PDB file of C-alpha atoms in Angstrom:
ATOM      1  CA  UNK A   1      -8.358  -0.181  15.795  1.00 62.00           C
ATOM      2  CA  UNK A   2      -7.431  -2.961  13.407  1.00 77.00           C
ATOM      3  CA  UNK A   3      -7.838  -6.448  14.800  1.00 88.00           C
ATOM      4  CA  UNK A   4      -7.382 -10.067  13.719  1.00 95.00           C
ATOM      5  CA  UNK A   5      -9.127 -12.797  15.674  1.00 95.00           C
ATOM      6  CA  UNK A   6      -7.903 -16.373  15.373  1.00 97.00           C
ATOM      7  CA  UNK A   7      -9.557 -19.621  16.472  1.00 96.00           C
ATOM      8  CA  UNK A   8      -9.039 -22.105  17.955  1.00 96.00           C
ATOM      9  CA  UNK A   9      -6.136 -21.303  20.268  1.00 95.00           C
ATOM     10  CA  UNK A  10      -5.205 -24.998  20.475  1.00 97.00           C
ATOM     11  CA  UNK A  11      -6.047 -27.874  18.161  1.00 97.00           C
ATOM     12  CA  UNK A  12      -5.220 -31.560  18.488  1.00 97.00           C
ATOM     13  CA  UNK A  13      -5.775 -33.936  15.593  1.00 97.00           C
ATOM     14  CA  UNK A  14      -4.849 -37.495  14.835  1.00 97.00           C
ATOM     15  CA  UNK A  15      -2.175 -38.044  12.219  1.00 97.00           C
ATOM     16  CA  UNK A  16      -3.788 -38.208   8.791  1.00 97.00           C
ATOM     17  CA  UNK A  17      -6.798 -36.096   9.763  1.00 97.00           C
ATOM     18  CA  UNK A  18      -7.438 -32.548   8.565  1.00 97.00           C
ATOM     19  CA  UNK A  19      -6.954 -29.360  10.548  1.00 98.00           C
ATOM     20  CA  UNK A  20      -8.734 -26.046  10.013  1.00 98.00           C
ATOM     21  CA  UNK A  21      -7.787 -22.712  11.554  1.00 98.00           C
ATOM     22  CA  UNK A  22      -9.982 -19.653  11.104  1.00 98.00           C
ATOM     23  CA  UNK A  23      -9.289 -15.928  11.213  1.00 98.00           C
ATOM     24  CA  UNK A  24     -11.453 -12.831  11.035  1.00 97.00           C
ATOM     25  CA  UNK A  25     -10.133  -9.356  10.271  1.00 96.00           C
ATOM     26  CA  UNK A  26     -11.682  -5.962  10.857  1.00 93.00           C
ATOM     27  CA  UNK A  27      -9.943  -3.598   8.432  1.00 90.00           C
ATOM     28  CA  UNK A  28     -11.640  -3.543   5.046  1.00 89.00           C
ATOM     29  CA  UNK A  29      -8.432  -2.094   3.548  1.00 89.00           C
ATOM     30  CA  UNK A  30      -6.630  -5.416   4.177  1.00 92.00           C
ATOM     31  CA  UNK A  31      -5.542  -6.985   0.902  1.00 92.00           C
ATOM     32  CA  UNK A  32      -2.938  -9.601   1.810  1.00 93.00           C
ATOM     33  CA  UNK A  33      -3.370 -12.581   4.124  1.00 96.00           C
ATOM     34  CA  UNK A  34      -0.306 -14.675   4.977  1.00 96.00           C
ATOM     35  CA  UNK A  35      -0.041 -17.689   7.248  1.00 97.00           C
ATOM     36  CA  UNK A  36       3.106 -18.285   9.258  1.00 96.00           C
ATOM     37  CA  UNK A  37       4.302 -21.450  10.982  1.00 96.00           C
ATOM     38  CA  UNK A  38       6.455 -21.078  14.079  1.00 93.00           C
ATOM     39  CA  UNK A  39       8.198 -24.072  15.606  1.00 93.00           C
ATOM     40  CA  UNK A  40       9.409 -23.863  19.185  1.00 88.00           C
ATOM     41  CA  UNK A  41      12.288 -21.407  19.474  1.00 85.00           C
ATOM     42  CA  UNK A  42      12.325 -20.735  15.742  1.00 88.00           C
ATOM     43  CA  UNK A  43      11.418 -17.794  13.556  1.00 91.00           C
ATOM     44  CA  UNK A  44       7.954 -17.532  11.992  1.00 92.00           C
ATOM     45  CA  UNK A  45       8.077 -18.812   8.416  1.00 93.00           C
ATOM     46  CA  UNK A  46       5.588 -18.140   5.651  1.00 94.00           C
ATOM     47  CA  UNK A  47       3.771 -21.281   4.526  1.00 96.00           C
ATOM     48  CA  UNK A  48       1.098 -19.841   2.255  1.00 96.00           C
ATOM     49  CA  UNK A  49      -0.472 -16.502   1.442  1.00 95.00           C
ATOM     50  CA  UNK A  50      -3.430 -15.144  -0.480  1.00 94.00           C
ATOM     51  CA  UNK A  51      -4.255 -11.784  -1.972  1.00 92.00           C
ATOM     52  CA  UNK A  52      -7.656 -10.171  -1.847  1.00 88.00           C
ATOM     53  CA  UNK A  53      -8.372 -10.737  -5.531  1.00 87.00           C
ATOM     54  CA  UNK A  54      -8.253 -14.523  -5.068  1.00 85.00           C
ATOM     55  CA  UNK A  55     -10.734 -16.714  -3.214  1.00 91.00           C
ATOM     56  CA  UNK A  56      -8.673 -19.859  -2.731  1.00 94.00           C
ATOM     57  CA  UNK A  57      -5.096 -21.035  -3.045  1.00 94.00           C
ATOM     58  CA  UNK A  58      -3.612 -24.471  -2.607  1.00 96.00           C
ATOM     59  CA  UNK A  59      -0.084 -25.769  -2.192  1.00 94.00           C
ATOM     60  CA  UNK A  60       0.171 -29.533  -1.773  1.00 95.00           C
ATOM     61  CA  UNK A  61      -1.410 -30.361   1.617  1.00 97.00           C
ATOM     62  CA  UNK A  62      -2.191 -26.802   2.620  1.00 97.00           C
ATOM     63  CA  UNK A  63      -4.845 -24.445   1.316  1.00 97.00           C
ATOM     64  CA  UNK A  64      -6.184 -21.046   2.236  1.00 97.00           C
ATOM     65  CA  UNK A  65      -9.648 -19.680   1.528  1.00 97.00           C
ATOM     66  CA  UNK A  66     -10.751 -16.056   1.695  1.00 96.00           C
ATOM     67  CA  UNK A  67     -14.257 -14.629   2.062  1.00 95.00           C
ATOM     68  CA  UNK A  68     -13.847 -10.874   1.625  1.00 93.00           C
ATOM     69  CA  UNK A  69     -17.506 -10.124   2.249  1.00 93.00           C
ATOM     70  CA  UNK A  70     -17.446 -11.816   5.638  1.00 94.00           C
ATOM     71  CA  UNK A  71     -13.819 -10.798   6.304  1.00 95.00           C
ATOM     72  CA  UNK A  72     -12.924 -14.410   7.051  1.00 96.00           C
ATOM     73  CA  UNK A  73      -9.981 -16.485   5.912  1.00 97.00           C
ATOM     74  CA  UNK A  74      -9.022 -20.021   6.836  1.00 98.00           C
ATOM     75  CA  UNK A  75      -6.064 -22.386   6.696  1.00 98.00           C
ATOM     76  CA  UNK A  76      -6.708 -26.012   5.810  1.00 98.00           C
ATOM     77  CA  UNK A  77      -4.104 -28.723   6.337  1.00 98.00           C
ATOM     78  CA  UNK A  78      -4.953 -32.175   4.992  1.00 97.00           C
ATOM     79  CA  UNK A  79      -3.302 -35.503   5.800  1.00 97.00           C
ATOM     80  CA  UNK A  80      -1.602 -34.009   8.830  1.00 97.00           C
ATOM     81  CA  UNK A  81       1.801 -35.306   9.889  1.00 97.00           C
ATOM     82  CA  UNK A  82       3.665 -35.020  13.206  1.00 95.00           C
ATOM     83  CA  UNK A  83       5.991 -32.426  11.664  1.00 95.00           C
ATOM     84  CA  UNK A  84       2.980 -30.154  11.159  1.00 97.00           C
ATOM     85  CA  UNK A  85       2.918 -29.662  14.941  1.00 97.00           C
ATOM     86  CA  UNK A  86       3.709 -25.982  15.570  1.00 97.00           C
ATOM     87  CA  UNK A  87       2.074 -22.640  16.272  1.00 96.00           C
ATOM     88  CA  UNK A  88       0.324 -21.103  13.279  1.00 97.00           C
ATOM     89  CA  UNK A  89      -0.317 -17.373  12.929  1.00 96.00           C
ATOM     90  CA  UNK A  90      -2.587 -15.640  10.468  1.00 97.00           C
ATOM     91  CA  UNK A  91      -2.070 -12.012   9.532  1.00 96.00           C
ATOM     92  CA  UNK A  92      -3.832  -9.307   7.577  1.00 95.00           C
ATOM     93  CA  UNK A  93      -1.845  -6.744   5.631  1.00 91.00           C
ATOM     94  CA  UNK A  94      -3.098  -3.425   4.359  1.00 88.00           C
ATOM     95  CA  UNK A  95      -2.449   0.282   4.134  1.00 84.00           C
ATOM     96  CA  UNK A  96      -3.585   2.376   7.080  1.00 78.00           C
ATOM     97  CA  UNK A  97      -2.769   6.082   7.302  1.00 77.00           C
ATOM     98  CA  UNK A  98      -0.338   5.722   4.436  1.00 77.00           C
ATOM     99  CA  UNK A  99       1.603   2.889   6.068  1.00 80.00           C
ATOM    100  CA  UNK A 100       1.490  -0.765   5.051  1.00 83.00           C
ATOM    101  CA  UNK A 101       0.911  -2.803   8.209  1.00 85.00           C
ATOM    102  CA  UNK A 102       0.582  -6.455   9.143  1.00 91.00           C
ATOM    103  CA  UNK A 103      -1.729  -7.310  12.044  1.00 92.00           C
ATOM    104  CA  UNK A 104      -1.209 -10.788  13.466  1.00 94.00           C
ATOM    105  CA  UNK A 105      -3.674 -13.150  15.078  1.00 95.00           C
ATOM    106  CA  UNK A 106      -3.030 -14.638  18.496  1.00 93.00           C
ATOM    107  CA  UNK A 107      -1.882 -17.999  17.157  1.00 95.00           C
ATOM    108  CA  UNK A 108      -3.096 -21.613  17.112  1.00 97.00           C
ATOM    109  CA  UNK A 109      -1.049 -24.368  18.680  1.00 96.00           C
ATOM    110  CA  UNK A 110      -1.524 -27.454  16.499  1.00 97.00           C
ATOM    111  CA  UNK A 111      -0.636 -30.877  17.873  1.00 97.00           C
ATOM    112  CA  UNK A 112      -0.657 -33.820  15.518  1.00 97.00           C
ATOM    113  CA  UNK A 113      -0.904 -37.045  17.483  1.00 95.00           C
ATOM    114  CA  UNK A 114       0.848 -40.062  16.027  1.00 89.00           C
TER     115      UNK A 114
ATOM    116  CA  UNK B   1      20.699 -15.408   0.384  1.00 61.00           C
ATOM    117  CA  UNK B   2      21.448 -14.558   4.011  1.00 77.00           C
ATOM    118  CA  UNK B   3      18.412 -14.122   6.237  1.00 91.00           C
ATOM    119  CA  UNK B   4      17.584 -11.529   8.859  1.00 95.00           C
ATOM    120  CA  UNK B   5      20.246 -11.620  11.575  1.00 96.00           C
ATOM    121  CA  UNK B   6      19.552 -10.745  15.199  1.00 97.00           C
ATOM    122  CA  UNK B   7      21.644 -10.656  18.347  1.00 97.00           C
ATOM    123  CA  UNK B   8      21.836 -11.517  21.111  1.00 97.00           C
ATOM    124  CA  UNK B   9      19.578 -14.581  20.944  1.00 96.00           C
ATOM    125  CA  UNK B  10      19.050 -14.593  24.708  1.00 97.00           C
ATOM    126  CA  UNK B  11      19.357 -11.958  27.398  1.00 97.00           C
ATOM    127  CA  UNK B  12      18.549 -12.058  31.095  1.00 98.00           C
ATOM    128  CA  UNK B  13      18.530  -8.805  33.041  1.00 97.00           C
ATOM    129  CA  UNK B  14      17.085  -7.443  36.226  1.00 97.00           C
ATOM    130  CA  UNK B  15      14.289  -4.904  36.216  1.00 96.00           C
ATOM    131  CA  UNK B  16      15.391  -1.305  35.777  1.00 96.00           C
ATOM    132  CA  UNK B  17      18.473  -2.392  33.832  1.00 97.00           C
ATOM    133  CA  UNK B  18      18.912  -1.582  30.161  1.00 97.00           C
ATOM    134  CA  UNK B  19      19.270  -3.834  27.129  1.00 98.00           C
ATOM    135  CA  UNK B  20      19.885  -3.393  23.413  1.00 98.00           C
ATOM    136  CA  UNK B  21      19.052  -5.669  20.517  1.00 98.00           C
ATOM    137  CA  UNK B  22      20.576  -5.551  17.068  1.00 97.00           C
ATOM    138  CA  UNK B  23      19.099  -6.471  13.695  1.00 97.00           C
ATOM    139  CA  UNK B  24      20.639  -6.765  10.244  1.00 96.00           C
ATOM    140  CA  UNK B  25      17.910  -7.177   7.603  1.00 95.00           C
ATOM    141  CA  UNK B  26      18.182  -8.965   4.288  1.00 93.00           C
ATOM    142  CA  UNK B  27      20.399  -7.005   1.923  1.00 91.00           C
ATOM    143  CA  UNK B  28      18.419  -4.493  -0.091  1.00 89.00           C
ATOM    144  CA  UNK B  29      15.319  -4.609   2.107  1.00 91.00           C
ATOM    145  CA  UNK B  30      14.174  -1.061   2.676  1.00 89.00           C
ATOM    146  CA  UNK B  31      11.442  -1.760   5.232  1.00 91.00           C
ATOM    147  CA  UNK B  32      12.314  -3.024   8.706  1.00 94.00           C
ATOM    148  CA  UNK B  33       9.982  -3.928  11.571  1.00 95.00           C
ATOM    149  CA  UNK B  34      10.459  -4.671  15.245  1.00 97.00           C
ATOM    150  CA  UNK B  35       7.800  -6.881  16.813  1.00 97.00           C
ATOM    151  CA  UNK B  36       7.284  -7.914  20.428  1.00 97.00           C
ATOM    152  CA  UNK B  37       6.011 -11.459  20.945  1.00 94.00           C
ATOM    153  CA  UNK B  38       4.892 -12.256  24.464  1.00 93.00           C
ATOM    154  CA  UNK B  39       4.605 -15.968  25.263  1.00 89.00           C
ATOM    155  CA  UNK B  40       1.368 -17.380  23.878  1.00 85.00           C
ATOM    156  CA  UNK B  41       0.538 -14.317  21.802  1.00 88.00           C
ATOM    157  CA  UNK B  42       0.986 -13.153  18.235  1.00 90.00           C
ATOM    158  CA  UNK B  43       3.663 -10.657  17.214  1.00 93.00           C
ATOM    159  CA  UNK B  44       2.793  -7.060  18.070  1.00 94.00           C
ATOM    160  CA  UNK B  45       4.322  -4.253  16.017  1.00 94.00           C
ATOM    161  CA  UNK B  46       6.540  -1.864  17.963  1.00 96.00           C
ATOM    162  CA  UNK B  47       8.093   0.218  15.211  1.00 96.00           C
ATOM    163  CA  UNK B  48       8.440   0.263  11.430  1.00 94.00           C
ATOM    164  CA  UNK B  49      11.226   1.904   9.407  1.00 93.00           C
ATOM    165  CA  UNK B  50      11.372   2.766   5.734  1.00 89.00           C
ATOM    166  CA  UNK B  51      15.085   3.161   4.972  1.00 88.00           C
ATOM    167  CA  UNK B  52      16.303   5.263   7.930  1.00 85.00           C
ATOM    168  CA  UNK B  53      12.987   6.983   8.646  1.00 91.00           C
ATOM    169  CA  UNK B  54      10.274   5.944  11.107  1.00 93.00           C
ATOM    170  CA  UNK B  55       6.903   5.370   9.424  1.00 91.00           C
ATOM    171  CA  UNK B  56       5.009   3.971  12.425  1.00 91.00           C
ATOM    172  CA  UNK B  57       5.932   3.996  16.091  1.00 94.00           C
ATOM    173  CA  UNK B  58       2.431   4.398  17.472  1.00 90.00           C
ATOM    174  CA  UNK B  59       2.690   1.276  19.675  1.00 91.00           C
ATOM    175  CA  UNK B  60       6.204   1.860  20.939  1.00 95.00           C
ATOM    176  CA  UNK B  61       6.304   2.679  24.689  1.00 94.00           C
ATOM    177  CA  UNK B  62       8.465   5.720  24.130  1.00 94.00           C
ATOM    178  CA  UNK B  63       9.115   6.361  27.805  1.00 95.00           C
ATOM    179  CA  UNK B  64      11.355   3.274  27.890  1.00 97.00           C
ATOM    180  CA  UNK B  65      11.790   1.949  24.350  1.00 97.00           C
ATOM    181  CA  UNK B  66      13.801   3.531  21.570  1.00 97.00           C
ATOM    182  CA  UNK B  67      14.938   2.342  18.167  1.00 97.00           C
ATOM    183  CA  UNK B  68      17.081   3.671  15.389  1.00 95.00           C
ATOM    184  CA  UNK B  69      18.199   2.755  11.901  1.00 94.00           C
ATOM    185  CA  UNK B  70      20.781   5.430  11.229  1.00 82.00           C
ATOM    186  CA  UNK B  71      22.185   4.340   7.868  1.00 86.00           C
ATOM    187  CA  UNK B  72      19.067   2.610   6.597  1.00 85.00           C
ATOM    188  CA  UNK B  73      20.512  -0.875   7.118  1.00 91.00           C
ATOM    189  CA  UNK B  74      21.136  -2.195  10.651  1.00 95.00           C
ATOM    190  CA  UNK B  75      18.780  -1.311  13.443  1.00 97.00           C
ATOM    191  CA  UNK B  76      18.968  -1.321  17.239  1.00 97.00           C
ATOM    192  CA  UNK B  77      16.120  -1.533  19.729  1.00 98.00           C
ATOM    193  CA  UNK B  78      16.810  -0.365  23.275  1.00 98.00           C
ATOM    194  CA  UNK B  79      14.854  -0.756  26.474  1.00 98.00           C
ATOM    195  CA  UNK B  80      15.737   1.438  29.435  1.00 97.00           C
ATOM    196  CA  UNK B  81      14.697   0.843  32.170  1.00 96.00           C
ATOM    197  CA  UNK B  82      13.281  -2.645  31.678  1.00 97.00           C
ATOM    198  CA  UNK B  83      10.138  -3.836  33.442  1.00 97.00           C
ATOM    199  CA  UNK B  84       9.019  -7.377  34.219  1.00 97.00           C
ATOM    200  CA  UNK B  85       6.325  -7.153  31.540  1.00 96.00           C
ATOM    201  CA  UNK B  86       8.991  -6.558  28.864  1.00 97.00           C
ATOM    202  CA  UNK B  87       9.887 -10.256  29.038  1.00 97.00           C
ATOM    203  CA  UNK B  88       9.227 -11.426  25.481  1.00 97.00           C
ATOM    204  CA  UNK B  89      10.835 -12.377  22.204  1.00 96.00           C
ATOM    205  CA  UNK B  90      11.780  -9.370  20.090  1.00 97.00           C
ATOM    206  CA  UNK B  91      11.467 -10.205  16.433  1.00 96.00           C
ATOM    207  CA  UNK B  92      12.995  -8.193  13.642  1.00 97.00           C
ATOM    208  CA  UNK B  93      11.528  -8.539  10.156  1.00 95.00           C
ATOM    209  CA  UNK B  94      12.190  -6.973   6.784  1.00 93.00           C
ATOM    210  CA  UNK B  95      10.572  -6.524   3.354  1.00 90.00           C
ATOM    211  CA  UNK B  96      11.929  -5.206   0.088  1.00 83.00           C
ATOM    212  CA  UNK B  97       9.944  -1.975   0.132  1.00 72.00           C
ATOM    213  CA  UNK B  98       7.076  -0.120   1.688  1.00 62.00           C
ATOM    214  CA  UNK B  99       3.677  -0.166   0.088  1.00 60.00           C
ATOM    215  CA  UNK B 100       3.755  -3.474  -1.722  1.00 64.00           C
ATOM    216  CA  UNK B 101       2.131  -6.654  -0.498  1.00 70.00           C
ATOM    217  CA  UNK B 102       4.371  -9.588   0.146  1.00 78.00           C
ATOM    218  CA  UNK B 103       6.208 -11.767   2.593  1.00 85.00           C
ATOM    219  CA  UNK B 104       7.719 -10.561   5.827  1.00 90.00           C
ATOM    220  CA  UNK B 105      11.059 -12.210   6.511  1.00 93.00           C
ATOM    221  CA  UNK B 106      11.698 -12.750  10.207  1.00 95.00           C
ATOM    222  CA  UNK B 107      14.871 -13.158  12.191  1.00 95.00           C
ATOM    223  CA  UNK B 108      15.269 -15.844  14.871  1.00 93.00           C
ATOM    224  CA  UNK B 109      14.395 -13.337  17.570  1.00 95.00           C
ATOM    225  CA  UNK B 110      15.990 -12.122  20.777  1.00 97.00           C
ATOM    226  CA  UNK B 111      14.494 -13.637  23.905  1.00 96.00           C
ATOM    227  CA  UNK B 112      14.487 -11.231  26.855  1.00 98.00           C
ATOM    228  CA  UNK B 113      13.873 -12.328  30.417  1.00 97.00           C
ATOM    229  CA  UNK B 114      13.478  -9.568  33.006  1.00 97.00           C
ATOM    230  CA  UNK B 115      13.851 -10.722  36.628  1.00 96.00           C
TER     231      UNK B 115
END
């Protein structure tokens, strides 16, 4: 079945350093790749997304890259700040059996050390 | 714009008891999802509605879980009888319509603890 693998499961970085989280998807029909940030006890919130016709997208300190051939996409956070500490989820969206589905990765707990 | 509303936020029950969760999606959103998020894992789809019809319930444990969206707006998710492994956060999410790419809007979730 469809699957999204996410690595690493935990990541600790010093404030000001960069953080990179990687995901791999299996379904070639996937065409939408969002990243969600979830703070403790809060709802997941979209921070950036990319569609399959784009290779890279940037929004201030965050960027996402997509390699459709390898079925890889990555989240890059530069100049990390303590408020970036949270769990980050990648997802792959696509139509399977006539239904548009989102498959989520297992999450990465990011800790930014002051 | 009001977000996705869920209640209750927290529920503690004993195994074999029943529980129901309620979700009110963003106004005008035709597609509604229920996800189960076990601690330390990503959200797992339980059921997806388009208006008041089910479009995917392949991962719903139908022997104990049920869900409905009778008027195409609010939805309820019921568990009866609950098992220990049902302890999780139940997230409701909505989107404007089926078939188009775009953001999923999540509610705050309902945290279930089964003792």
